[in-house]
Amino acid sequence: MEVVIVKDAKAGGELIAGAVADLLARKPDALLGVATGSTPLPIYDALIAKVRGGGVDASRARICQLDEYVGLPAGHPESYRATVLRQVVEPLGLPAEQFMGPDGSAADVQAACEAYEEALAAAGGVDLQILGIGTDGHIGFNEPCSSLASRTRIKTLTEQTRIDNARFFGNDIEQVPHHVITQGIGTILDARHLVLLATGEGKAEAVAQTVEGPVASLVPASALQLHPRATVVVDEAAASKLKLAEYFRHAYDNKPEWQGI
Ligand code: F6R
């Protein structure tokens, strides 16, 4: 696992957008997995700016969701489908055919989960998966004690995650769904490159446990330790509980530039 400590969220966004740009230069039709929430927005802003500036051709990029609420009516503005369309797909100028996600409004949720696993495999797998992290260590919506081998399935959100996400629902926790479809930890680990961004002091404990704690389903993000190419990008505040922070800085500062992240 590589840990990169950056000055702030904007610098993290720039760094990761640069990695996406490099990927698209090598593989124009790369499948980019996107997380939702507040953290990845600087990545999307930086990528969109690069595309609009003409420095990056994302016209053949394909985008896929990590997770989705269950039970919101189709088209609900806070559904992750609508969110990713608004924040990533449309600003990049991509047609809807280059975007996929699980169907959170399906009558048969289990079938929707299986269909999404099949669609990801048929698309050749995720090339680069952008991840955020919950205050409880979740990735996607794999809450604590999710199986590290899990595949796309329905999960029940913890009360903490519903409290954390109430801000997207007019601060009314009653509006936050209890259930979600999420790529499993095993599904996430199938991506070729995992890039987790964490910013702010509220994520410091989860980051420390993810990076320096044992691999444990209690901290789902710690499964990144099992991946051959996982990059954790953190700002100073989110890095504040890392014991090896100085070593991570030293390693990154002395890394050959051609390696990127
Ligand atoms: C949502 C997702 C979640 C979020 C996490 C952090 O698609 O993947 O794991 O990344 O809940 O959310 P923010 O970034 O809003 O703190």
CSV table of C-alpha atoms and ligand atoms in Angstrom, one decimal:
chain,number,residue,atom,x,y,z
A,1,MET,CA,0.0,0.0,0.0
A,2,GLU,CA,1.3,3.4,-0.9
A,3,VAL,CA,0.3,6.4,1.4
A,4,VAL,CA,0.7,9.9,-0.1
A,5,ILE,CA,0.3,12.8,2.3
A,6,VAL,CA,-0.8,16.0,0.5
A,7,LYS,CA,-1.3,19.5,1.7
A,8,ASP,CA,-5.1,19.7,1.3
A,9,ALA,CA,-8.1,18.2,-0.5
A,10,LYS,CA,-7.4,20.2,-3.7
A,11,ALA,CA,-3.9,18.8,-4.0
A,12,GLY,CA,-5.3,15.3,-3.4
A,13,GLY,CA,-7.9,15.9,-6.2
A,14,GLU,CA,-5.2,17.1,-8.6
A,15,LEU,CA,-2.9,14.2,-7.9
A,16,ILE,CA,-5.7,11.6,-8.4
A,17,ALA,CA,-7.1,13.4,-11.5
A,18,GLY,CA,-3.6,13.2,-12.9
A,19,ALA,CA,-3.5,9.5,-12.4
A,20,VAL,CA,-6.8,9.2,-14.2
A,21,ALA,CA,-5.5,11.3,-17.0
A,22,ASP,CA,-2.4,9.0,-17.3
A,23,LEU,CA,-4.7,6.0,-17.4
A,24,LEU,CA,-6.9,7.4,-20.1
A,25,ALA,CA,-3.8,8.3,-22.2
A,26,ARG,CA,-2.7,4.6,-22.0
A,27,LYS,CA,-6.2,3.2,-22.2
A,28,PRO,CA,-8.8,5.6,-23.6
A,29,ASP,CA,-11.8,3.4,-22.9
A,30,ALA,CA,-10.7,2.7,-19.3
A,31,LEU,CA,-13.5,1.8,-16.8
A,32,LEU,CA,-13.3,4.3,-14.0
A,33,GLY,CA,-15.1,3.4,-10.7
A,34,VAL,CA,-16.4,6.4,-8.9
A,35,ALA,CA,-17.4,6.9,-5.3
A,36,THR,CA,-19.9,9.5,-4.2
A,37,GLY,CA,-20.1,11.8,-1.1
A,38,SER,CA,-18.1,14.9,-0.5
A,39,THR,CA,-14.5,13.7,-0.6
A,40,PRO,CA,-14.1,12.8,-4.2
A,41,LEU,CA,-15.5,16.1,-5.6
A,42,PRO,CA,-12.0,17.8,-5.9
A,43,ILE,CA,-11.0,14.8,-8.0
A,44,TYR,CA,-13.9,15.2,-10.4
A,45,ASP,CA,-13.5,19.0,-10.5
A,46,ALA,CA,-9.8,18.6,-11.4
A,47,LEU,CA,-10.5,16.0,-14.0
A,48,ILE,CA,-13.3,18.0,-15.6
A,49,ALA,CA,-11.0,21.0,-15.7
A,50,LYS,CA,-8.3,19.0,-17.5
A,51,VAL,CA,-10.9,17.7,-20.0
A,52,ARG,CA,-12.3,21.1,-20.7
A,53,GLY,CA,-8.8,22.6,-21.0
A,54,GLY,CA,-8.2,20.1,-23.8
A,55,GLY,CA,-5.3,18.3,-21.9
A,56,VAL,CA,-7.2,15.1,-21.5
A,57,ASP,CA,-9.4,13.2,-23.9
A,58,ALA,CA,-12.0,11.4,-21.8
A,59,SER,CA,-14.5,10.9,-24.6
A,60,ARG,CA,-14.2,7.1,-24.5
A,61,ALA,CA,-13.9,6.7,-20.7
A,62,ARG,CA,-16.5,4.5,-19.1
A,63,ILE,CA,-17.8,5.2,-15.6
A,64,CYS,CA,-19.3,2.9,-13.1
A,65,GLN,CA,-20.9,3.3,-9.7
A,66,LEU,CA,-19.7,1.8,-6.5
A,67,ASP,CA,-22.9,1.7,-4.6
A,68,GLU,CA,-26.5,2.9,-4.6
A,69,TYR,CA,-29.4,3.5,-2.2
A,70,VAL,CA,-32.2,1.0,-2.3
A,71,GLY,CA,-35.8,2.2,-2.5
A,72,LEU,CA,-35.4,5.8,-3.7
A,73,PRO,CA,-37.6,6.5,-6.6
A,74,ALA,CA,-35.8,6.3,-10.0
A,75,GLY,CA,-34.4,9.8,-10.8
A,76,HIS,CA,-34.3,10.9,-7.1
A,77,PRO,CA,-31.7,13.7,-7.0
A,78,GLU,CA,-29.8,12.0,-4.2
A,79,SER,CA,-29.7,8.6,-5.8
A,80,TYR,CA,-26.1,7.8,-6.6
A,81,ARG,CA,-27.1,7.3,-10.2
A,82,ALA,CA,-28.4,10.9,-10.4
A,83,THR,CA,-25.4,12.2,-8.4
A,84,VAL,CA,-22.8,10.5,-10.6
A,85,LEU,CA,-24.6,11.7,-13.7
A,86,ARG,CA,-24.6,15.2,-12.4
A,87,GLN,CA,-21.1,15.3,-10.9
A,88,VAL,CA,-19.1,13.2,-13.4
A,89,VAL,CA,-20.8,11.8,-16.5
A,90,GLU,CA,-22.5,14.9,-17.8
A,91,PRO,CA,-19.7,17.4,-17.0
A,92,LEU,CA,-17.3,15.0,-18.8
A,93,GLY,CA,-19.7,15.1,-21.8
A,94,LEU,CA,-20.2,11.3,-21.8
A,95,PRO,CA,-23.3,9.6,-23.1
A,96,ALA,CA,-25.4,7.5,-20.7
A,97,GLU,CA,-24.3,4.3,-22.5
A,98,GLN,CA,-20.8,4.8,-21.1
A,99,PHE,CA,-22.1,4.8,-17.5
A,100,MET,CA,-23.4,1.9,-15.4
A,101,GLY,CA,-24.6,1.2,-11.9
A,102,PRO,CA,-26.7,-1.1,-9.9
A,103,ASP,CA,-30.5,-0.6,-10.1
A,104,GLY,CA,-31.5,0.5,-6.6
A,105,SER,CA,-35.2,0.7,-7.5
A,106,ALA,CA,-35.4,-2.9,-8.8
A,107,ALA,CA,-38.2,-5.0,-7.5
A,108,ASP,CA,-35.7,-7.9,-7.2
A,109,VAL,CA,-32.7,-6.4,-5.5
A,110,GLN,CA,-30.8,-9.7,-5.4
A,111,ALA,CA,-31.1,-10.1,-9.2
A,112,ALA,CA,-30.0,-6.4,-9.6
A,113,CYS,CA,-26.9,-7.2,-7.5
A,114,GLU,CA,-26.1,-10.3,-9.6
A,115,ALA,CA,-26.7,-8.4,-12.8
A,116,TYR,CA,-24.3,-5.6,-11.7
A,117,GLU,CA,-21.5,-8.2,-11.0
A,118,GLU,CA,-22.1,-9.6,-14.4
A,119,ALA,CA,-22.0,-6.2,-16.1
A,120,LEU,CA,-18.7,-5.3,-14.4
A,121,ALA,CA,-17.1,-8.5,-15.5
A,122,ALA,CA,-18.5,-8.2,-19.1
A,123,ALA,CA,-17.0,-4.7,-19.2
A,124,GLY,CA,-13.6,-6.1,-18.5
A,125,GLY,CA,-13.4,-5.1,-14.9
A,126,VAL,CA,-12.6,-1.8,-13.2
A,127,ASP,CA,-9.3,-0.2,-14.2
A,128,LEU,CA,-9.1,2.4,-11.4
A,129,GLN,CA,-11.5,2.6,-8.5
A,130,ILE,CA,-11.8,5.9,-6.6
A,131,LEU,CA,-12.8,5.3,-3.0
A,132,GLY,CA,-13.7,7.5,0.0
A,133,ILE,CA,-13.9,6.1,3.5
A,134,GLY,CA,-16.6,6.4,6.2
A,135,THR,CA,-15.8,7.5,9.7
A,136,ASP,CA,-16.4,3.9,10.6
A,137,GLY,CA,-13.9,2.6,8.1
A,138,HIS,CA,-16.4,1.6,5.4
A,139,ILE,CA,-15.6,1.6,1.7
A,140,GLY,CA,-18.5,1.7,-0.7
A,141,PHE,CA,-21.2,0.9,1.7
A,142,ASN,CA,-19.4,-2.1,3.2
A,143,GLU,CA,-20.1,-1.4,6.8
A,144,PRO,CA,-18.0,-2.9,9.7
A,145,CYS,CA,-17.9,-6.7,9.7
A,146,SER,CA,-18.6,-7.0,6.0
A,147,SER,CA,-17.0,-10.1,4.6
A,148,LEU,CA,-13.7,-9.4,3.0
A,149,ALA,CA,-14.7,-11.7,0.3
A,150,SER,CA,-18.2,-10.2,-0.3
A,151,ARG,CA,-19.6,-9.5,-3.7
A,152,THR,CA,-22.3,-6.9,-4.7
A,153,ARG,CA,-25.2,-7.3,-2.4
A,154,ILE,CA,-27.7,-5.4,-0.2
A,155,LYS,CA,-26.5,-4.0,3.0
A,156,THR,CA,-28.0,-2.2,6.0
A,157,LEU,CA,-26.5,1.2,6.8
A,158,THR,CA,-25.2,1.8,10.3
A,159,GLU,CA,-26.9,4.6,12.2
A,160,GLN,CA,-23.6,6.6,12.1
A,161,THR,CA,-23.6,6.4,8.3
A,162,ARG,CA,-27.2,7.6,8.1
A,163,ILE,CA,-26.3,10.5,10.4
A,164,ASP,CA,-23.3,11.3,8.3
A,165,ASN,CA,-25.3,11.3,5.1
A,166,ALA,CA,-28.4,13.1,6.4
A,167,ARG,CA,-26.8,16.4,5.1
A,168,PHE,CA,-27.7,15.2,1.6
A,169,PHE,CA,-31.3,14.8,2.7
A,170,GLY,CA,-32.0,18.2,4.2
A,171,ASN,CA,-30.5,17.1,7.5
A,172,ASP,CA,-33.5,14.8,8.0
A,173,ILE,CA,-32.2,11.3,8.9
A,174,GLU,CA,-35.7,9.9,8.3
A,175,GLN,CA,-35.2,10.5,4.6
A,176,VAL,CA,-31.9,8.5,4.5
A,177,PRO,CA,-32.6,5.0,3.3
A,178,HIS,CA,-31.7,2.1,5.5
A,179,HIS,CA,-30.6,-0.1,2.7
A,180,VAL,CA,-28.1,0.1,-0.1
A,181,ILE,CA,-26.6,-2.0,-2.9
A,182,THR,CA,-22.8,-1.9,-2.7
A,183,GLN,CA,-20.0,-3.6,-4.6
A,184,GLY,CA,-18.6,-6.1,-2.1
A,185,ILE,CA,-15.1,-5.9,-0.7
A,186,GLY,CA,-14.1,-8.8,-3.0
A,187,THR,CA,-15.6,-7.0,-5.9
A,188,ILE,CA,-13.7,-3.8,-5.1
A,189,LEU,CA,-10.5,-5.8,-4.7
A,190,ASP,CA,-10.9,-7.0,-8.3
A,191,ALA,CA,-10.2,-3.5,-9.6
A,192,ARG,CA,-6.7,-3.1,-11.1
A,193,HIS,CA,-5.9,0.0,-9.1
A,194,LEU,CA,-7.6,1.3,-5.9
A,195,VAL,CA,-7.2,4.9,-5.0
A,196,LEU,CA,-8.7,6.0,-1.7
A,197,LEU,CA,-8.9,9.7,-0.8
A,198,ALA,CA,-9.5,10.8,2.8
A,199,THR,CA,-9.6,14.4,4.0
A,200,GLY,CA,-10.3,16.1,7.3
A,201,GLU,CA,-9.6,15.2,10.9
A,202,GLY,CA,-12.9,13.2,11.1
A,203,LYS,CA,-11.3,10.5,9.0
A,204,ALA,CA,-7.9,10.3,10.8
A,205,GLU,CA,-8.8,7.4,13.1
A,206,ALA,CA,-10.3,5.4,10.2
A,207,VAL,CA,-7.3,6.1,8.1
A,208,ALA,CA,-4.8,5.0,10.8
A,209,GLN,CA,-6.7,1.8,11.3
A,210,THR,CA,-6.9,1.1,7.6
A,211,VAL,CA,-3.2,1.7,6.9
A,212,GLU,CA,-1.5,0.6,10.2
A,213,GLY,CA,-4.0,-1.6,11.9
A,214,PRO,CA,-4.6,-5.3,11.2
A,215,VAL,CA,-6.6,-6.5,8.2
A,216,ALA,CA,-10.0,-6.9,9.8
A,217,SER,CA,-13.6,-6.9,8.7
A,218,LEU,CA,-14.3,-4.5,11.6
A,219,VAL,CA,-12.4,-1.9,9.5
A,220,PRO,CA,-13.5,-2.8,5.9
A,221,ALA,CA,-11.0,-0.4,4.3
A,222,SER,CA,-8.2,-2.4,5.8
A,223,ALA,CA,-8.8,-4.9,3.0
A,224,LEU,CA,-6.8,-2.5,0.8
A,225,GLN,CA,-3.7,-4.0,2.5
A,226,LEU,CA,-4.5,-7.2,0.5
A,227,HIS,CA,-4.5,-5.4,-2.9
A,228,PRO,CA,-1.3,-5.3,-5.0
A,229,ARG,CA,-1.9,-1.7,-6.1
A,230,ALA,CA,-3.6,0.4,-3.5
A,231,THR,CA,-2.9,4.1,-3.1
A,232,VAL,CA,-4.2,6.0,0.0
A,233,VAL,CA,-4.1,9.8,-0.5
A,234,VAL,CA,-4.6,11.8,2.7
A,235,ASP,CA,-4.5,15.4,3.6
A,236,GLU,CA,-2.5,16.5,6.7
A,237,ALA,CA,-5.6,16.4,8.9
A,238,ALA,CA,-6.5,12.8,7.9
A,239,ALA,CA,-2.9,11.8,8.2
A,240,SER,CA,-2.6,13.2,11.8
A,241,LYS,CA,-2.9,9.8,13.5
A,242,LEU,CA,-0.5,7.9,11.3
A,243,LYS,CA,2.6,6.6,13.2
A,244,LEU,CA,4.6,6.2,10.0
A,245,ALA,CA,3.7,9.6,8.5
A,246,GLU,CA,7.4,10.7,8.3
A,247,TYR,CA,8.3,7.5,6.5
A,248,PHE,CA,5.4,7.9,4.0
A,249,ARG,CA,6.5,11.4,3.2
A,250,HIS,CA,10.1,10.3,2.8
A,251,ALA,CA,9.1,7.4,0.5
A,252,TYR,CA,6.9,9.6,-1.7
A,253,ASP,CA,9.4,12.5,-1.9
A,254,ASN,CA,12.1,10.0,-3.1
A,255,LYS,CA,9.9,8.1,-5.5
A,256,PRO,CA,11.0,8.2,-9.2
A,257,GLU,CA,8.6,10.6,-10.9
A,258,TRP,CA,7.8,8.2,-13.8
A,259,GLN,CA,6.1,5.8,-11.4
A,260,GLY,CA,3.2,8.2,-10.7
A,261,ILE,CA,0.9,6.9,-8.0
B,1,F6R,C1,-20.2,6.4,-1.4
B,1,F6R,C2,-19.0,5.8,-0.8
B,1,F6R,C3,-18.8,6.0,0.7
B,1,F6R,C4,-18.2,7.3,1.0
B,1,F6R,C5,-18.0,7.5,2.4
B,1,F6R,C6,-17.4,8.9,2.7
B,1,F6R,O1,-20.3,6.1,-2.8
B,1,F6R,O2,-18.3,5.1,-1.4
B,1,F6R,O3,-17.9,5.0,1.1
B,1,F6R,O4,-17.0,7.4,0.3
B,1,F6R,O5,-19.2,7.4,3.1
B,1,F6R,O6,-18.3,9.9,2.4
B,1,F6R,P1,-17.8,11.4,2.4
B,1,F6R,O7,-16.8,11.5,1.3
B,1,F6R,O8,-19.1,12.2,2.1
B,1,F6R,O9,-17.2,11.7,3.7
